[in-house]
mmCIF file of C-alpha atoms in Angstrom:
data_model
loop_
_atom_site.group_PDB
_atom_site.id
_atom_site.type_symbol
_atom_site.label_atom_id
_atom_site.label_comp_id
_atom_site.label_asym_id
_atom_site.label_seq_id
_atom_site.Cartn_x
_atom_site.Cartn_y
_atom_site.Cartn_z
ATOM 1 C CA MET G 267 80.332 103.860 71.563
ATOM 2 C CA ASP G 268 84.006 101.610 70.032
ATOM 3 C CA THR G 269 85.051 99.168 72.257
ATOM 4 C CA VAL G 270 88.456 100.127 73.270
ATOM 5 C CA LEU G 271 87.569 103.806 74.332
ATOM 6 C CA THR G 272 83.880 102.400 76.740
ATOM 7 C CA GLN G 273 86.807 100.295 78.147
ATOM 8 C CA ALA G 274 89.109 103.508 77.906
ATOM 9 C CA PHE G 275 86.100 105.663 79.951
ATOM 10 C CA LEU G 276 85.060 102.761 82.214
ATOM 11 C CA ALA G 277 88.692 102.357 83.462
ATOM 12 C CA ALA G 278 89.396 106.282 84.088
ATOM 13 C CA GLN G 279 86.659 106.164 85.846
ATOM 14 C CA GLU G 280 86.858 103.609 87.986
ATOM 15 C CA GLY G 281 90.574 105.191 88.377
ATOM 16 C CA ARG G 282 92.046 101.960 86.783
ATOM 17 C CA SER G 283 95.493 102.219 85.091
ATOM 18 C CA PHE G 284 95.381 101.717 81.300
ATOM 19 C CA ALA G 285 97.562 101.206 78.200
ATOM 20 C CA PHE G 286 96.939 102.064 74.605
ATOM 21 C CA ALA G 287 98.699 100.780 71.843
ATOM 22 C CA THR G 288 97.916 102.221 68.208
ATOM 23 C CA ILE G 289 99.738 101.449 65.408
ATOM 24 C CA VAL G 290 101.400 105.471 64.117
ATOM 25 C CA GLU G 291 102.525 104.514 60.587
ATOM 26 C CA ALA G 292 101.992 101.653 58.199
ATOM 27 C CA THR G 293 103.945 101.047 55.486
ATOM 28 C CA GLY G 294 103.860 98.554 52.456
ATOM 29 C CA LYS G 295 101.004 95.575 51.759
ATOM 30 C CA GLY G 296 100.132 93.452 53.887
ATOM 31 C CA THR G 297 100.035 95.222 57.243
ATOM 32 C CA PRO G 298 97.566 92.903 59.607
ATOM 33 C CA ARG G 299 95.751 96.934 60.353
ATOM 34 C CA LYS G 300 95.916 100.055 59.214
ATOM 35 C CA SER G 301 97.488 103.669 60.758
ATOM 36 C CA GLY G 302 95.618 104.883 64.069
ATOM 37 C CA THR G 303 93.908 101.084 65.363
ATOM 38 C CA LYS G 304 93.856 101.556 68.891
ATOM 39 C CA MET G 305 94.065 98.715 71.687
ATOM 40 C CA VAL G 306 93.737 99.060 74.693
ATOM 41 C CA VAL G 307 95.185 97.306 77.627
ATOM 42 C CA MET G 308 94.377 96.839 81.439
ATOM 43 C CA ALA G 309 96.913 96.566 84.016
ATOM 44 C CA ASP G 310 95.693 93.178 85.093
ATOM 45 C CA GLY G 311 96.576 92.334 81.174
ATOM 46 C CA SER G 312 93.538 92.019 79.822
ATOM 47 C CA ALA G 313 93.160 93.342 76.248
ATOM 48 C CA PHE G 314 90.471 95.138 73.744
ATOM 49 C CA GLY G 315 90.355 95.775 70.374
ATOM 50 C CA THR G 316 93.270 94.137 67.989
ATOM 51 C CA ILE G 317 96.250 95.665 65.988
ATOM 52 C CA GLY G 318 97.196 92.413 63.748
ATOM 53 C CA GLY G 319 96.725 89.627 66.396
ATOM 54 C CA GLY G 320 99.297 86.300 66.595
ATOM 55 C CA SER G 321 103.201 87.789 67.881
ATOM 56 C CA HIS G 322 103.375 91.337 67.366
ATOM 57 C CA GLU G 323 100.611 91.403 69.493
ATOM 58 C CA LYS G 324 101.465 89.622 72.821
ATOM 59 C CA THR G 325 104.645 92.025 72.107
ATOM 60 C CA ALA G 326 102.804 95.541 72.201
ATOM 61 C CA ILE G 327 100.868 93.590 74.947
ATOM 62 C CA GLU G 328 104.028 93.086 76.867
ATOM 63 C CA GLU G 329 105.292 96.232 76.257
ATOM 64 C CA CYS G 330 101.753 97.928 77.273
ATOM 65 C CA LEU G 331 102.164 95.659 80.918
ATOM 66 C CA LYS G 332 105.678 97.598 81.564
ATOM 67 C CA ALA G 333 104.509 100.903 80.249
ATOM 68 C CA ILE G 334 101.679 100.713 82.674
ATOM 69 C CA LYS G 335 104.290 100.411 85.627
ATOM 70 C CA THR G 336 107.179 102.857 84.817
ATOM 71 C CA LEU G 337 104.230 105.355 82.631
ATOM 72 C CA VAL G 338 107.341 105.692 80.351
ATOM 73 C CA PRO G 339 105.567 105.537 76.368
ATOM 74 C CA LYS G 340 107.358 103.695 73.608
ATOM 75 C CA LEU G 341 107.130 103.595 70.325
ATOM 76 C CA ILE G 342 108.462 100.022 69.441
ATOM 77 C CA ARG G 343 109.359 98.484 65.867
ATOM 78 C CA CYS G 344 107.826 95.216 63.793
ATOM 79 C CA ASP G 345 108.014 93.535 60.658
ATOM 80 C CA SER G 346 105.907 90.877 58.972
ATOM 81 C CA ALA G 347 107.741 89.911 56.569
ATOM 82 C CA GLY G 348 108.235 87.047 57.860
ATOM 83 C CA LYS G 349 111.852 86.550 58.190
ATOM 84 C CA ASP G 350 111.441 85.404 62.122
ATOM 85 C CA GLU G 351 108.036 82.816 60.169
ATOM 86 C CA LEU G 352 105.910 83.858 62.533
ATOM 87 C CA ALA G 353 104.602 86.873 60.601
ATOM 88 C CA ILE G 354 103.694 86.139 57.446
ATOM 89 C CA CYS G 355 101.062 89.484 55.793
ATOM 90 C CA GLY G 356 104.418 91.175 54.489
ATOM 91 C CA GLY G 357 104.969 95.371 55.790
ATOM 92 C CA LYS G 358 106.212 97.068 58.348
ATOM 93 C CA PHE G 359 104.066 99.289 60.491
ATOM 94 C CA LYS G 360 105.255 100.891 64.028
ATOM 95 C CA VAL G 361 102.662 101.383 67.602
ATOM 96 C CA PHE G 362 103.026 103.708 70.184
ATOM 97 C CA ILE G 363 102.456 102.434 74.199
ATOM 98 C CA GLU G 364 101.266 105.287 75.356
ATOM 99 C CA PRO G 365 100.234 104.796 79.488
ATOM 100 C CA ILE G 366 97.581 106.482 81.227
ATOM 101 C CA ALA G 367 98.080 106.165 84.917
ATOM 102 C CA GLY G 368 94.539 105.993 87.240
ATOM 103 C CA GLN G 369 93.983 108.468 90.022
ATOM 104 C CA LYS G 370 96.337 108.220 92.464
ATOM 105 C CA LYS G 371 95.455 107.500 96.370
ATOM 106 C CA PHE G 372 96.495 108.008 99.168
ATOM 107 C CA ILE G 373 94.754 106.045 102.520
ATOM 108 C CA LEU G 374 96.538 107.521 106.151
ATOM 109 C CA CYS G 375 95.480 105.533 108.470
ATOM 110 C CA GLY G 376 95.277 107.564 111.569
ATOM 111 C CA ALA G 377 93.979 111.105 111.937
ATOM 112 C CA GLY G 378 96.917 112.661 114.151
ATOM 113 C CA HIS G 379 99.837 115.214 114.095
ATOM 114 C CA ILE G 380 102.053 113.770 111.306
ATOM 115 C CA ALA G 381 98.383 113.049 109.454
ATOM 116 C CA LEU G 382 96.940 116.367 108.572
ATOM 117 C CA PRO G 383 100.594 117.850 107.805
ATOM 118 C CA LEU G 384 100.883 115.173 105.287
ATOM 119 C CA SER G 385 97.322 115.034 103.626
ATOM 120 C CA VAL G 386 97.999 118.672 102.653
ATOM 121 C CA ILE G 387 101.232 118.082 100.582
ATOM 122 C CA THR G 388 100.238 114.800 99.059
ATOM 123 C CA LYS G 389 96.858 116.427 98.170
ATOM 124 C CA MET G 390 98.900 119.612 96.646
ATOM 125 C CA LEU G 391 101.405 116.182 94.668
ATOM 126 C CA GLY G 392 97.450 115.819 93.368
ATOM 127 C CA PHE G 393 96.800 112.179 95.386
ATOM 128 C CA GLN G 394 92.775 111.480 96.698
ATOM 129 C CA ILE G 395 93.041 111.447 100.044
ATOM 130 C CA PHE G 396 91.488 109.432 101.704
ATOM 131 C CA VAL G 397 91.534 110.067 106.194
ATOM 132 C CA ILE G 398 90.144 106.459 108.679
ATOM 133 C CA ASP G 399 90.250 107.194 111.885
ATOM 134 C CA ASP G 400 87.923 105.610 114.629
ATOM 135 C CA ARG G 401 87.704 108.966 116.526
ATOM 136 C CA ARG G 402 85.467 111.075 115.867
ATOM 137 C CA ALA G 403 86.904 114.682 116.815
ATOM 138 C CA PHE G 404 89.921 113.627 114.509
ATOM 139 C CA ALA G 405 87.796 111.787 111.188
ATOM 140 C CA ASN G 406 85.868 114.641 110.806
ATOM 141 C CA LYS G 407 85.366 117.571 107.628
ATOM 142 C CA LYS G 408 86.211 120.507 109.530
ATOM 143 C CA ARG G 409 90.431 119.013 110.115
ATOM 144 C CA PHE G 410 90.082 117.939 106.436
ATOM 145 C CA PRO G 411 88.616 120.014 104.660
ATOM 146 C CA HIS G 412 90.261 119.399 101.602
ATOM 147 C CA ALA G 413 90.263 115.137 101.924
ATOM 148 C CA ASP G 414 88.480 112.791 99.169
ATOM 149 C CA LYS G 415 86.897 110.718 102.019
ATOM 150 C CA ILE G 416 86.723 110.439 105.586
ATOM 151 C CA LEU G 417 86.374 106.730 107.072
ATOM 152 C CA PHE G 418 85.394 106.772 110.238
ATOM 153 C CA GLY G 419 85.257 103.389 112.132
ATOM 154 C CA ARG G 420 87.214 100.764 112.670
ATOM 155 C CA HIS G 421 91.151 101.193 110.566
ATOM 156 C CA ALA G 422 92.009 98.179 109.787
ATOM 157 C CA GLN G 423 88.315 97.451 108.240
ATOM 158 C CA LYS G 424 87.809 100.488 106.486
ATOM 159 C CA LEU G 425 91.566 100.240 105.295
ATOM 160 C CA SER G 426 90.331 97.016 103.387
ATOM 161 C CA SER G 427 86.569 98.251 102.148
ATOM 162 C CA VAL G 428 88.593 100.442 99.622
ATOM 163 C CA ASN G 429 89.324 100.440 96.409
ATOM 164 C CA ILE G 430 93.148 100.563 96.345
ATOM 165 C CA GLY G 431 95.619 99.233 93.939
ATOM 166 C CA ALA G 432 99.178 99.967 92.491
ATOM 167 C CA ASN G 433 98.942 103.723 92.096
ATOM 168 C CA SER G 434 97.775 103.998 95.468
ATOM 169 C CA ALA G 435 99.737 104.594 98.734
ATOM 170 C CA ILE G 436 99.083 103.499 101.874
ATOM 171 C CA MET G 437 100.062 105.775 105.562
ATOM 172 C CA ILE G 438 99.825 103.863 108.769
ATOM 173 C CA ALA G 439 100.695 106.057 112.081
ATOM 174 C CA THR G 440 97.469 105.581 114.581
ATOM 175 C CA GLN G 441 97.035 105.992 118.098
ATOM 176 C CA ASP G 442 97.426 102.203 119.498
ATOM 177 C CA HIS G 443 100.198 99.130 117.993
ATOM 178 C CA LEU G 444 97.331 96.512 118.020
ATOM 179 C CA PHE G 445 96.122 99.146 114.835
ATOM 180 C CA ASP G 446 98.598 99.754 112.827
ATOM 181 C CA TYR G 447 100.075 95.935 113.277
ATOM 182 C CA ASP G 448 96.082 95.456 111.596
ATOM 183 C CA CYS G 449 96.590 98.293 109.003
ATOM 184 C CA LEU G 450 99.908 96.561 108.530
ATOM 185 C CA THR G 451 98.510 93.081 107.278
ATOM 186 C CA ALA G 452 95.740 94.573 105.665
ATOM 187 C CA ALA G 453 98.160 96.638 103.450
ATOM 188 C CA LEU G 454 100.309 93.807 102.946
ATOM 189 C CA ARG G 455 97.407 91.931 101.471
ATOM 190 C CA SER G 456 96.573 94.734 98.969
ATOM 191 C CA PRO G 457 97.459 95.701 95.811
ATOM 192 C CA ALA G 458 99.621 99.439 97.005
ATOM 193 C CA GLY G 459 102.240 100.719 95.347
ATOM 194 C CA TYR G 460 103.490 101.855 99.087
ATOM 195 C CA ILE G 461 103.144 100.799 102.718
ATOM 196 C CA GLY G 462 104.838 103.452 105.433
ATOM 197 C CA LEU G 463 104.972 102.893 109.102
ATOM 198 C CA ILE G 464 105.806 105.897 111.262
ATOM 199 C CA ALA G 465 107.721 103.157 113.948
ATOM 200 C CA SER G 466 110.665 103.544 115.188
ATOM 201 C CA LYS G 467 113.459 100.802 115.326
ATOM 202 C CA ILE G 468 112.385 98.336 118.050
ATOM 203 C CA LYS G 469 108.486 98.285 116.957
ATOM 204 C CA ARG G 470 109.815 97.334 113.423
ATOM 205 C CA THR G 471 111.463 94.501 114.363
ATOM 206 C CA LYS G 472 109.173 93.483 116.693
ATOM 207 C CA PHE G 473 105.968 94.008 113.548
ATOM 208 C CA PHE G 474 108.436 92.144 111.363
ATOM 209 C CA THR G 475 108.801 89.316 113.605
ATOM 210 C CA ARG G 476 105.255 88.730 113.903
ATOM 211 C CA LEU G 477 104.385 89.132 110.682
ATOM 212 C CA LEU G 478 106.709 86.375 109.619
ATOM 213 C CA LYS G 479 105.342 84.009 112.579
ATOM 214 C CA ASP G 480 101.563 84.990 111.023
ATOM 215 C CA GLY G 481 102.624 83.710 106.971
ATOM 216 C CA PHE G 482 104.445 85.786 105.474
ATOM 217 C CA THR G 483 107.865 86.542 103.637
ATOM 218 C CA PRO G 484 110.932 88.200 103.521
ATOM 219 C CA THR G 485 109.172 89.412 100.595
ATOM 220 C CA ASP G 486 106.338 90.858 101.728
ATOM 221 C CA LEU G 487 108.394 92.518 104.549
ATOM 222 C CA LYS G 488 110.238 94.995 102.199
ATOM 223 C CA ARG G 489 107.034 96.373 100.531
ATOM 224 C CA ILE G 490 107.674 98.380 103.788
ATOM 225 C CA LYS G 491 108.484 101.463 104.360
ATOM 226 C CA SER G 492 109.712 101.862 107.954
ATOM 227 C CA PRO G 493 111.040 103.819 109.599
ATOM 228 C CA ALA G 494 108.189 106.343 106.967
ATOM 229 C CA GLY G 495 110.300 108.675 104.592
ATOM 230 C CA ILE G 496 113.990 110.000 103.566
ATOM 231 C CA ASP G 497 115.520 110.942 106.329
ATOM 232 C CA ILE G 498 116.165 114.210 106.612
ATOM 233 C CA GLY G 499 116.499 114.600 110.316
ATOM 234 C CA ALA G 500 112.569 115.631 110.729
ATOM 235 C CA GLN G 501 112.023 115.999 113.584
ATOM 236 C CA THR G 502 107.983 118.040 113.944
ATOM 237 C CA PRO G 503 105.300 116.420 111.806
ATOM 238 C CA GLU G 504 104.759 119.518 109.446
ATOM 239 C CA GLU G 505 108.943 117.714 108.652
ATOM 240 C CA ILE G 506 108.525 114.397 108.652
ATOM 241 C CA ALA G 507 105.387 115.282 105.924
ATOM 242 C CA VAL G 508 108.349 116.858 103.967
ATOM 243 C CA SER G 509 110.110 113.400 104.602
ATOM 244 C CA VAL G 510 107.659 110.760 104.107
ATOM 245 C CA SER G 511 106.835 113.138 101.002
ATOM 246 C CA ALA G 512 109.824 112.643 98.786
ATOM 247 C CA GLU G 513 109.415 109.530 100.119
ATOM 248 C CA ILE G 514 106.116 108.269 98.407
ATOM 249 C CA VAL G 515 107.483 110.862 95.454
ATOM 250 C CA SER G 516 110.732 108.679 94.859
ATOM 251 C CA HIS G 517 108.650 105.472 94.414
ATOM 252 C CA TYR G 518 106.141 106.643 91.748
ATOM 253 C CA ASN G 519 108.863 108.428 89.997
ATOM 254 C CA SER G 520 111.887 105.837 90.273
ATOM 255 C CA HIS G 521 112.088 104.901 86.664
ATOM 256 C CA TRP G 522 113.719 108.308 86.397
ATOM 257 C CA LEU G 523 116.084 108.344 89.089
ATOM 258 C CA LYS G 524 119.719 108.514 88.253
ATOM 259 C CA THR G 525 119.076 109.482 85.078
ATOM 260 C CA GLU G 526 121.007 111.613 82.491
ATOM 261 C CA LYS G 527 120.632 116.003 81.832
ATOM 262 C CA PHE G 528 120.273 116.702 78.360
ATOM 263 C CA GLN G 529 122.779 119.772 77.980
ATOM 264 C CA SER G 530 122.149 122.456 76.360
ATOM 265 C CA LYS G 531 125.627 122.794 73.636
#
């Protein structure tokens, strides 16, 4: 199998995000590669295959990395006629940047009252559900039949064992403040795209003060959504779950927010 497709297949199997860069139109003689040529770029910047090398390939890789974050495809135009004195092969071509999102994961640290409706909603949103708790009465398949994986044991330790990426969301709502804090530090050391903490303003202030003392930076703290969820006046566990789910959707769709809607004439 072609190396490009093999690497894309392996990334998809592991739930990692990546992007294809495909030459969709090549005009004139001298273009470095022909239409249909593909390159695959991983989220860490590694690339397999080539669309011809040089400055245009570098630009394509940069655009792929942007697309992996925004999930917005793009068509870029390249001119190899030598006007910039960097590419002198001749000819013009277009490259289609196609991002492929990895499997979204939602990791619940704590399997209490809020966790149950929250796991149901996020499952419907397409997330793979991980439930972590040290109580057998809560961390079981009977309570969470829809969960993809239930991890029984110390919250922070089990959290650290999960393969976490930018497409991973973590919600921290254990039965103990100490467990919450340990999970929060583990979450901040991961590349998780969303980190939520169920907490009062007082608890949030105490945690943030301690995190700064423990070596975390103000930039790290900005990653934490606490109190988690969009303010809809939520009171019940189900309402809180709706609030948090909406915030997670908003986070991952941030590039679409405030965009103009097309109007039919």
